[in-house]
Backbone as JSON, one array per atom type, in Angstrom:
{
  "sequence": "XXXXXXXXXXXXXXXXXXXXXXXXXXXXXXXXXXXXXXXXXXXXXXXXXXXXXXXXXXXXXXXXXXXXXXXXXXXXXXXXXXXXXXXXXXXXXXXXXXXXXXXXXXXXXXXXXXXXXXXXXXXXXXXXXXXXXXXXXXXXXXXXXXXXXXXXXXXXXXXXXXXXXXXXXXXXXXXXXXXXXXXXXXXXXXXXXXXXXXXXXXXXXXXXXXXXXXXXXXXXXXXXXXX",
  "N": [[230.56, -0.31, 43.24], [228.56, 0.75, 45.04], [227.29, -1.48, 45.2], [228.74, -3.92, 45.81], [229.23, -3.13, 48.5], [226.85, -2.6, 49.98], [226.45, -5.43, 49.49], [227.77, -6.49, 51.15], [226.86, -5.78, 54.17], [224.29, -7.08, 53.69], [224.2, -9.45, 52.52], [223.72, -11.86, 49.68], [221.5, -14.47, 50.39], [221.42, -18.24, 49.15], [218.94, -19.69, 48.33], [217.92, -22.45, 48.8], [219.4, -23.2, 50.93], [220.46, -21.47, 52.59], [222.45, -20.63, 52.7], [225.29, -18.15, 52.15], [225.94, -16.82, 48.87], [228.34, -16.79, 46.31], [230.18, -14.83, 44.75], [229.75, -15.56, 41.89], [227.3, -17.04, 41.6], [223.86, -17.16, 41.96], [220.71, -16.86, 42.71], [220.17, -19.52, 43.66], [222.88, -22.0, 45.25], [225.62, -23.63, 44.26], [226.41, -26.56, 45.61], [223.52, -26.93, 46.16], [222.16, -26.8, 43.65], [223.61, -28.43, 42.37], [222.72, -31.11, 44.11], [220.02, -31.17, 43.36], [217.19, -32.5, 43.19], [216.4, -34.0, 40.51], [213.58, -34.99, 38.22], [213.6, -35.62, 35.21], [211.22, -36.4, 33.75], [210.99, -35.08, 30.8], [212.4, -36.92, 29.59], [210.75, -38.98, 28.85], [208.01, -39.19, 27.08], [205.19, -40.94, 28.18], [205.74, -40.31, 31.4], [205.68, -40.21, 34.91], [204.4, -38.07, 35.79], [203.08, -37.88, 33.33], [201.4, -40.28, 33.46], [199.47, -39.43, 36.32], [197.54, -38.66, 35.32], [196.13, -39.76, 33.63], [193.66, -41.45, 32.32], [192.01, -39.61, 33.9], [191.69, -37.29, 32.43], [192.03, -35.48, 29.83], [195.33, -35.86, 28.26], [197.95, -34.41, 26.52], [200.23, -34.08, 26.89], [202.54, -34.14, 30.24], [204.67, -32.59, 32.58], [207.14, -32.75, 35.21], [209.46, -30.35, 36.45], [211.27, -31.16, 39.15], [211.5, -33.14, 41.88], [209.67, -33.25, 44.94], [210.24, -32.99, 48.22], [209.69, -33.75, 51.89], [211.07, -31.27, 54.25], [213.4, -30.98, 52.06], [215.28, -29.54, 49.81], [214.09, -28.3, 47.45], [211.05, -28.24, 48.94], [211.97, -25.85, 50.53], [212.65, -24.04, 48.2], [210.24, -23.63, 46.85], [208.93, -22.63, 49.23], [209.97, -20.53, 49.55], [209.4, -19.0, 47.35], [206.62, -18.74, 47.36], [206.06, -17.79, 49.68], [207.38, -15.9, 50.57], [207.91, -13.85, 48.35], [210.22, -14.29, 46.79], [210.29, -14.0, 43.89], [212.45, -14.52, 42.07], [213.05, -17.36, 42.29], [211.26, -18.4, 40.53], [212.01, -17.35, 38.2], [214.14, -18.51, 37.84], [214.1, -21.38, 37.97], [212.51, -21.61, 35.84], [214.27, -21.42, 33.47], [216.4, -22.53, 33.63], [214.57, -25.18, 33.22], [213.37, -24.85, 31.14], [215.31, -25.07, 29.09], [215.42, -27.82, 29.14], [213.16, -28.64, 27.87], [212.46, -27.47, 25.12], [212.71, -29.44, 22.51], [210.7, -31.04, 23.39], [208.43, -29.5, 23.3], [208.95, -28.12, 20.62], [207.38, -30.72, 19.21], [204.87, -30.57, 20.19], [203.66, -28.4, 19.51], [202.4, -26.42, 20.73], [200.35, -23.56, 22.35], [199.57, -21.71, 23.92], [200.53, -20.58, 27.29], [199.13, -20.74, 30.49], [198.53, -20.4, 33.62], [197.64, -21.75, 36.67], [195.35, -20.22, 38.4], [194.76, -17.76, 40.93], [192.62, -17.02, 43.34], [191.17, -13.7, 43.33], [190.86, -12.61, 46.01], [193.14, -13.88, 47.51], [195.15, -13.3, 45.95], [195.07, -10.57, 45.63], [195.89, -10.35, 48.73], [198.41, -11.85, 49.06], [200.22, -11.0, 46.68], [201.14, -11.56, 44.75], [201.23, -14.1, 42.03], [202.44, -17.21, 42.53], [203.32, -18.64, 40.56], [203.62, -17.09, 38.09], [206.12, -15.91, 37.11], [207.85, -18.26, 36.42], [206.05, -18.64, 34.87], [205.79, -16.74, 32.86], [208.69, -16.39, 32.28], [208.84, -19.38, 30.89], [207.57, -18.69, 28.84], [208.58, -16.87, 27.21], [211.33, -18.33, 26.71], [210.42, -19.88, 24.95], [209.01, -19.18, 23.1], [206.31, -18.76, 23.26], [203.07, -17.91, 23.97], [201.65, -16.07, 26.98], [199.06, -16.42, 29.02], [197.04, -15.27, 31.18], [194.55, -14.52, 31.67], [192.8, -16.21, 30.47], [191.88, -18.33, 31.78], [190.32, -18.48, 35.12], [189.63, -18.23, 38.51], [186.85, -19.34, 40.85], [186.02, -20.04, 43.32], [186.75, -18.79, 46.74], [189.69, -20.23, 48.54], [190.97, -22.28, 51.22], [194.47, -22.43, 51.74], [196.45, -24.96, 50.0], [198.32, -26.48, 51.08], [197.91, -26.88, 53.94], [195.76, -28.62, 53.6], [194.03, -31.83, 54.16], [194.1, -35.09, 52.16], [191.61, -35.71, 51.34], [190.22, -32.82, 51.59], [191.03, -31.94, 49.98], [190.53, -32.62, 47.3], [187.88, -32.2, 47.7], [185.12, -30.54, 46.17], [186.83, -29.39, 44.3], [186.27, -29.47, 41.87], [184.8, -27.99, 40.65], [186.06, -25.01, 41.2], [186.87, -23.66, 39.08], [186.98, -21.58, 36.05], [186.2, -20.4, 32.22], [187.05, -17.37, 30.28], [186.38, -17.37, 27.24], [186.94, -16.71, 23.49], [185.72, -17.14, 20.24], [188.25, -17.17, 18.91], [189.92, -18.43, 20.38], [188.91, -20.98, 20.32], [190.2, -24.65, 19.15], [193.04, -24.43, 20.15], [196.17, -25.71, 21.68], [196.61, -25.63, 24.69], [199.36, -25.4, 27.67], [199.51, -26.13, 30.7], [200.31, -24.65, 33.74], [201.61, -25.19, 36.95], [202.75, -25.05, 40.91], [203.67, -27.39, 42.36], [202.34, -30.22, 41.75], [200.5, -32.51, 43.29], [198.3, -34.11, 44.57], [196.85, -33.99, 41.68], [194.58, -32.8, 41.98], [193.97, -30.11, 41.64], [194.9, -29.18, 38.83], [193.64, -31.37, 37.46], [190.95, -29.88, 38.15], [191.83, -27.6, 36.7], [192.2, -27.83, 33.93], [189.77, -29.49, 32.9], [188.35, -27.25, 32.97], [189.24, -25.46, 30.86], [188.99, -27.49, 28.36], [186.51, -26.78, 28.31], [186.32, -25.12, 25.78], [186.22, -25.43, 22.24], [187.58, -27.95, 20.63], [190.03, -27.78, 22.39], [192.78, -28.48, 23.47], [195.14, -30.06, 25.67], [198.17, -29.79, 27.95], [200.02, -30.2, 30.69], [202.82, -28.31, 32.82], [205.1, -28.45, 35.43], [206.82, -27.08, 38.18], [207.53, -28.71, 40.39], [206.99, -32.38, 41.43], [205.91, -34.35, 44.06], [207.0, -36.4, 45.66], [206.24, -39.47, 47.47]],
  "CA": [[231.03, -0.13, 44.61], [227.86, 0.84, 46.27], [226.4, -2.92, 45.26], [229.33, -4.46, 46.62], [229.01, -2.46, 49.7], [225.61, -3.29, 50.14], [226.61, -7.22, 49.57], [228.46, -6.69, 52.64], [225.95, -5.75, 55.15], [223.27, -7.53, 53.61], [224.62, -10.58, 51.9], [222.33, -12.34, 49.41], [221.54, -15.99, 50.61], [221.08, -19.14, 48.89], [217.03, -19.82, 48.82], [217.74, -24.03, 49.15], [220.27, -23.69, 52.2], [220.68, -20.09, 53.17], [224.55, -20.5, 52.98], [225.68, -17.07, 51.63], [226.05, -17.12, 47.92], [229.51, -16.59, 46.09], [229.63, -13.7, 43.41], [229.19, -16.15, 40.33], [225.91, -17.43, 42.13], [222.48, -16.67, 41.68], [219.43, -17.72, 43.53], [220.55, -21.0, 44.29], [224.39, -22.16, 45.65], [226.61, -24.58, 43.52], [226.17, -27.38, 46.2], [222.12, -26.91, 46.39], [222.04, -27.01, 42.4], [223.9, -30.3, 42.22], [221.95, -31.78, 44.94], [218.24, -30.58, 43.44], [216.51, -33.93, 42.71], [216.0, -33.76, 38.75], [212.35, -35.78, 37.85], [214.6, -36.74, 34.34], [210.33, -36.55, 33.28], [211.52, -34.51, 29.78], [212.83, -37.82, 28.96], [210.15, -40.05, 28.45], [206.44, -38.98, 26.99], [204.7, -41.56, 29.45], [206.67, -40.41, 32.79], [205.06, -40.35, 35.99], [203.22, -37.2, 35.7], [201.13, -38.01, 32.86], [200.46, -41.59, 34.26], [199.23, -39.02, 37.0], [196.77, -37.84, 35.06], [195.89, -40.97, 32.41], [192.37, -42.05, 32.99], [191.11, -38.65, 34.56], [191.62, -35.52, 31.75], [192.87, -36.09, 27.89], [196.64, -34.55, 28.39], [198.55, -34.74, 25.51], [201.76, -34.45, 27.66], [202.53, -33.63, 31.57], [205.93, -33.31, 33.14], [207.37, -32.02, 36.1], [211.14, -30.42, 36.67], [211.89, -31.4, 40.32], [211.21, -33.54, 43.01], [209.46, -32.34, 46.45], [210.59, -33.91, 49.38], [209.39, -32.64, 52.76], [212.08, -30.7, 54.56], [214.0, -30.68, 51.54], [215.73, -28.37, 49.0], [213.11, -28.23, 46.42], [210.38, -27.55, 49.55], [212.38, -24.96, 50.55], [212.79, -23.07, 47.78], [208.89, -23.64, 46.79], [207.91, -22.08, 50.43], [210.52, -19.2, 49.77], [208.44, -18.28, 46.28], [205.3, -18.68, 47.34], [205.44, -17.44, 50.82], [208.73, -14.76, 51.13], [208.28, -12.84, 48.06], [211.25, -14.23, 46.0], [210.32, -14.99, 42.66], [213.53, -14.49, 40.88], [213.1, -18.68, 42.08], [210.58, -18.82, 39.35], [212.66, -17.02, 37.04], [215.76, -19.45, 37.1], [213.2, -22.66, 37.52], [211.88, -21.04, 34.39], [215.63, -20.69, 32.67], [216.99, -24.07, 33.8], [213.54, -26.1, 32.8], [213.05, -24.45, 29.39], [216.6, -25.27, 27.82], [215.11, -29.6, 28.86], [211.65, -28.65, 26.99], [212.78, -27.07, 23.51], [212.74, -30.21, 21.64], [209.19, -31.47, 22.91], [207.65, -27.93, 22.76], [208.24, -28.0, 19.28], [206.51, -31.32, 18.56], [203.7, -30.65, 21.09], [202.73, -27.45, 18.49], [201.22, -25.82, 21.68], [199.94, -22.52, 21.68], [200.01, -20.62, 25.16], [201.3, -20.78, 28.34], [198.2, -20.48, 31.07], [198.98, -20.38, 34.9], [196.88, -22.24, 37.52], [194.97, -18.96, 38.93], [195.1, -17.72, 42.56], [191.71, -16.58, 43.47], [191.35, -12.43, 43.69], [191.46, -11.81, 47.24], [194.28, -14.07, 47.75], [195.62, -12.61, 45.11], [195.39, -9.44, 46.47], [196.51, -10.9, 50.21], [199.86, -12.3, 48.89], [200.57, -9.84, 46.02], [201.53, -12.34, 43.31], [200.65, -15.3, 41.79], [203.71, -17.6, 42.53], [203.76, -19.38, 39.04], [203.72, -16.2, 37.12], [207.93, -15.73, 36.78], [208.07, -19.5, 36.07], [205.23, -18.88, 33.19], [206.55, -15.72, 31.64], [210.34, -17.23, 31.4], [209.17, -20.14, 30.1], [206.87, -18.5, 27.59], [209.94, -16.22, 26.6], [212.4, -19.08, 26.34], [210.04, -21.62, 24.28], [208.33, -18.52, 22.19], [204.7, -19.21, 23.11], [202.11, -16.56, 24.73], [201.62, -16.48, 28.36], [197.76, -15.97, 29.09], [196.68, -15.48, 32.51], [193.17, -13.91, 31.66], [191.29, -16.81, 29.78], [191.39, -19.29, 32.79], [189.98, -18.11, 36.29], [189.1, -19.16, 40.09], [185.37, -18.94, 40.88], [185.76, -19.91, 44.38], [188.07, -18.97, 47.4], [189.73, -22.13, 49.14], [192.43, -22.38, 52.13], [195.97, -23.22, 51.35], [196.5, -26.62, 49.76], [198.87, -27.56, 51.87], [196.97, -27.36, 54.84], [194.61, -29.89, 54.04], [194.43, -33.49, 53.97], [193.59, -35.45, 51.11], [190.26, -35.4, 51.15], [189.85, -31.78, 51.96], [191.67, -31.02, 48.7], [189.42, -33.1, 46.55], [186.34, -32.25, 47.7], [184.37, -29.89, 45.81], [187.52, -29.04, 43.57], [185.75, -29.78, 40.3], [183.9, -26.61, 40.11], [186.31, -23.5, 41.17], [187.64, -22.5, 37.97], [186.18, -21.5, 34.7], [187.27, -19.79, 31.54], [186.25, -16.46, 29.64], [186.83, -17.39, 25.97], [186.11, -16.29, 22.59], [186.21, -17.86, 19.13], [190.15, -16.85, 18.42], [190.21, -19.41, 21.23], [189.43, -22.75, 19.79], [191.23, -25.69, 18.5], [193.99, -24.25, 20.88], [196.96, -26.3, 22.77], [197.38, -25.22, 26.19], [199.85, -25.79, 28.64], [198.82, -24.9, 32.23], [201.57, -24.5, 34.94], [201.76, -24.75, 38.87], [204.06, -24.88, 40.96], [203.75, -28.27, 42.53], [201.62, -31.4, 40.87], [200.33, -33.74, 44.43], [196.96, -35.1, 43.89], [196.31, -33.62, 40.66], [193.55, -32.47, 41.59], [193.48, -28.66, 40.78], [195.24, -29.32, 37.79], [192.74, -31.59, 36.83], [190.0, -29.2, 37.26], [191.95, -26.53, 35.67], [191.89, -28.69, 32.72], [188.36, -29.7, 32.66], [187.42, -25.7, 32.44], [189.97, -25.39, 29.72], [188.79, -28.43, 27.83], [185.01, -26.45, 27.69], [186.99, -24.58, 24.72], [186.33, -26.15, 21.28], [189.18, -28.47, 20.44], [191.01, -27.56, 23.04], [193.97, -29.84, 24.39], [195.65, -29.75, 27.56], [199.09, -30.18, 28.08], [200.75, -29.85, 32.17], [204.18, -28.94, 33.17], [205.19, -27.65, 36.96], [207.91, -27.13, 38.63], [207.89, -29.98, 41.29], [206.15, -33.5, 41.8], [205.31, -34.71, 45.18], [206.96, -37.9, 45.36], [206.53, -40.09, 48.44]],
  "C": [[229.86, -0.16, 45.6], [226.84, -0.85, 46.49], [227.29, -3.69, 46.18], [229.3, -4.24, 48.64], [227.47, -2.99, 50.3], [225.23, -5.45, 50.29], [226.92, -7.4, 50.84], [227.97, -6.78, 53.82], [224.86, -6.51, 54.79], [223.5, -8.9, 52.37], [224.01, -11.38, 51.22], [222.76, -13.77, 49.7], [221.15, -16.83, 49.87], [219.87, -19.64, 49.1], [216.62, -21.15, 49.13], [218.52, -24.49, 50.44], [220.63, -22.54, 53.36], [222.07, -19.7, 53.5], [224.36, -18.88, 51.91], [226.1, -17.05, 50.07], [227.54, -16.28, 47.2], [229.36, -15.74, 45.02], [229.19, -14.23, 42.35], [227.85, -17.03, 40.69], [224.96, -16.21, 42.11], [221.14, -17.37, 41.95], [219.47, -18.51, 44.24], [222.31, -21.47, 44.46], [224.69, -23.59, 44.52], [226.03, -25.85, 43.83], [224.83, -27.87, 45.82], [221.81, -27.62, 44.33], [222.27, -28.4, 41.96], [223.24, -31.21, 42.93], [220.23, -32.12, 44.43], [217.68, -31.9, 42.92], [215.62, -33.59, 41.54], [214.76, -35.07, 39.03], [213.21, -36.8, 36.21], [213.3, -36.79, 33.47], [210.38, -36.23, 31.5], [212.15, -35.91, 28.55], [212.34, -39.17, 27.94], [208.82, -39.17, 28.74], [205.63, -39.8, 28.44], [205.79, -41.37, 30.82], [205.36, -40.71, 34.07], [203.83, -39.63, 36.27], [202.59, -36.9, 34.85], [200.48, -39.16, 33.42], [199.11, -41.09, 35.64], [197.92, -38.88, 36.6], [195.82, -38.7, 33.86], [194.4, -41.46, 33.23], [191.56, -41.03, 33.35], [190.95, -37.41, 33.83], [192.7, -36.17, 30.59], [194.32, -35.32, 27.97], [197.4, -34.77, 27.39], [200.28, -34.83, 26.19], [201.77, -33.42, 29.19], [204.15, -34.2, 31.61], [205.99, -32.05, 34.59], [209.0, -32.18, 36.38], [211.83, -31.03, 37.96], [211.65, -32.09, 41.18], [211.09, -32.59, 44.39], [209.53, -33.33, 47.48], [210.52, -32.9, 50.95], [210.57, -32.44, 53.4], [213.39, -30.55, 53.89], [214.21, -29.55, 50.49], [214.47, -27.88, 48.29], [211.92, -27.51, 47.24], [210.61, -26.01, 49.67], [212.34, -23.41, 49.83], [210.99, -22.62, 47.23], [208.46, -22.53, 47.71], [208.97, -20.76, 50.26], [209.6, -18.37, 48.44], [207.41, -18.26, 46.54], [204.82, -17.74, 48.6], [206.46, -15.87, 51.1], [208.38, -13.46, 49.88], [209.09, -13.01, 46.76], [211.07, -15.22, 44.63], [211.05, -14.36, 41.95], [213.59, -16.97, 40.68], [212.2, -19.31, 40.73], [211.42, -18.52, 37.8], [214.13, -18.09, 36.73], [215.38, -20.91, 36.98], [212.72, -22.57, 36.28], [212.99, -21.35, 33.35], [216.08, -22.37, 32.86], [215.76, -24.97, 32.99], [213.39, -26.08, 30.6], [214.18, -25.17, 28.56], [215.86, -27.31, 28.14], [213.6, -29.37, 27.96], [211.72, -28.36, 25.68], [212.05, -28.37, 22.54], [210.93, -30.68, 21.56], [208.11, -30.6, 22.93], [207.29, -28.05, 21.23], [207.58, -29.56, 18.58], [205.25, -31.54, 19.17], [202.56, -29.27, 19.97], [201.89, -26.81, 19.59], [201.08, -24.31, 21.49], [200.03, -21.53, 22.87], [200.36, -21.34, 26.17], [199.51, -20.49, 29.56], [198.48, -20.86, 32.7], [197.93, -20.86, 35.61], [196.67, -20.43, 38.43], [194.87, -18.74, 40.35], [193.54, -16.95, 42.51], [191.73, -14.72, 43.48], [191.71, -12.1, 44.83], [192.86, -12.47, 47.87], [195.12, -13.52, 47.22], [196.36, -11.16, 45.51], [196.09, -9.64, 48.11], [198.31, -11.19, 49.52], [200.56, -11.57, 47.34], [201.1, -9.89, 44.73], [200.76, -13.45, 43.32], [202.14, -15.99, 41.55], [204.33, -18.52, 41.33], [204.05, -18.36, 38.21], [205.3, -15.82, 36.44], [208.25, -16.94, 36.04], [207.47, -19.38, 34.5], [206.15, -18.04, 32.15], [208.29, -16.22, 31.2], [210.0, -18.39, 30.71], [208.1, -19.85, 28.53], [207.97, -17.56, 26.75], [211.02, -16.91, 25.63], [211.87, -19.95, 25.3], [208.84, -20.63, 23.63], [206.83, -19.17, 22.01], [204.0, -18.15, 24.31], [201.74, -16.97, 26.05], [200.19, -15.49, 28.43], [196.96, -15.99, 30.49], [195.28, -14.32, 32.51], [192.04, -15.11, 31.25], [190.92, -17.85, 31.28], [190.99, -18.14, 34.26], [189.29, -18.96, 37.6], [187.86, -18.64, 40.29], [185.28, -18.86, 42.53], [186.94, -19.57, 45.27], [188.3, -19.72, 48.18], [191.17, -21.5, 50.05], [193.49, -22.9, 51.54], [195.29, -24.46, 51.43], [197.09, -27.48, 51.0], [198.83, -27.51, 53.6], [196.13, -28.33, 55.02], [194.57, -31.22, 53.76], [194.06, -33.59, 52.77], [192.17, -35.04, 50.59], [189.6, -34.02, 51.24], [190.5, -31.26, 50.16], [191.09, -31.45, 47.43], [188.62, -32.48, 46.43], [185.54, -30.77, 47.28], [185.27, -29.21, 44.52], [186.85, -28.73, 42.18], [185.06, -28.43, 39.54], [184.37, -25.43, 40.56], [186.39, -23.2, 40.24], [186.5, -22.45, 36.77], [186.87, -20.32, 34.06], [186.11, -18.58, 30.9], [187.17, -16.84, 28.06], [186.0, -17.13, 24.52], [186.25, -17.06, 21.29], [188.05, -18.07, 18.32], [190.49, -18.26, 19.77], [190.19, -21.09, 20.95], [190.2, -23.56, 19.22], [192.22, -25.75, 18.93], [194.76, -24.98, 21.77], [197.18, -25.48, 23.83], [197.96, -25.87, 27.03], [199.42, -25.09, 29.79], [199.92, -25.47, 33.54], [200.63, -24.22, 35.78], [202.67, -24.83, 39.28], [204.34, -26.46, 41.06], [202.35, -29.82, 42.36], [202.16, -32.48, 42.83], [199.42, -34.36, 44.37], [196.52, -35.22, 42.83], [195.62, -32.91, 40.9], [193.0, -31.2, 41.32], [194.08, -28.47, 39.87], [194.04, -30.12, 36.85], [191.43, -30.5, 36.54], [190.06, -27.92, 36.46], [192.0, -26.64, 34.09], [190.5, -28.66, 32.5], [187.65, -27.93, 32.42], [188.38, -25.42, 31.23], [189.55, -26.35, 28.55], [187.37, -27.64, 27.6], [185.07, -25.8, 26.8], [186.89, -25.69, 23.48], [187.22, -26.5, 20.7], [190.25, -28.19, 21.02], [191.84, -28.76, 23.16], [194.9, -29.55, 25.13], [197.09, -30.19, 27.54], [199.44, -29.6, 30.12], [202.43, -29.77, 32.46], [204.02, -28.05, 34.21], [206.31, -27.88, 37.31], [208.38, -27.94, 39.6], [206.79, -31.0, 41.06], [206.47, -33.88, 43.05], [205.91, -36.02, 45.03], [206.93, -38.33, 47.25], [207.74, -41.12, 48.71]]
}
């Protein structure tokens, strides 16, 4: 009674349209769900977002669940997890993604889950790390360890998506680095973000992961950037 009551005055909204959500909804509306521009990447080893990445970092496999389109759904709900607060969006991007990964999880043999890191004081400024719901459900759903200690940010950098191309390149290569110990080598990692656009802090979150003996790199995120 007192939830319902509480629905009433404070109605939970839809995070891709802000239409009011119907009791058998959750996070996202019916409409918004059917609409969400699937990538389909899950489907085919060579998709788009390893081609992304072919030539510049050894990946044994990259995918990405969603298309990002500016002023669309997918943005939307991106800038509501990252910027509002509401990562239950990670948790059902997490829940929906996992049941298309099962199959090539288990012939990828990977070994943890590792989150693209948010520097400390941002960290501390925004109060999460907006991949972290996304990691832990999908390390839950696809029984593999979620490790958000061995990788780390060395330097602190302005929002991405503030800066042009070239601003997001340039000097990238050298924030991150890893604290690892011998239980660490020979290890598959996957390393989540949210959204895969230049590569390029995926790449160098790779390249500090790769200074691990026998490491191998795998990428999956929750959107691609398509133009």
């Amino acid at each position: 009674m007192f939830q319902s009551i509480l629905n009433l005055f404070f109605p939970k909204c839809c995070s891709g349209c802000d239409t009011i959500l119907m009791a058998n909804e959750s996070v996202v509306c019916t409409p918004c769900r059917h609409n969400i521009p699937l990538t389909n990447h899950h489907l085919l080893i060579e998709n788009e977002a390893y081609k992304k990445f072919y030539g510049r970092i050894p990946v044994e496999y990259a995918s990405a669940f969603l298309y990002f389109h500016k002023k669309g759904i997918v943005q939307k709900l991106i800038h509501n997890l990252k910027y509002k607060g509401h990562e239950d969006i990670g948790i059902i991007l997490g829940h929906w993604y996992s049941d298309e990964l099962k199959e090539i999880i288990l012939t990828l043999n990977a070994d943890e889950i590792i989150p693209v890191p948010l520097h400390r004081k941002k960290l501390k400024k925004r109060g999460y790390n907006q991949v972290s719901t996304f990691g832990q459900t999908l390390s839950e759903k696809l029984n593999l360890k979620y490790n958000d200690e061995i990788l780390f940010r060395k330097t602190y950098s302005k929002t991405q998506s503030k800066k042009n191309l070239l601003g997001r390149t340039e000097g990238i290569e050298t924030i991150f680095d890893v604290h690892y110990t011998s239980k660490d080598h020979d290890k598959h990692f996957i390393i989540i973000d949210d959204v895969i656009t230049t590569g390029a802090t995926l790449e160098a979150a790779a390249r500090a992961l790769l200074k691990i003996p026998g490491a191998k790199i795998s990428i999956i995120c929750m959107a691609m950037a398509q133009s």
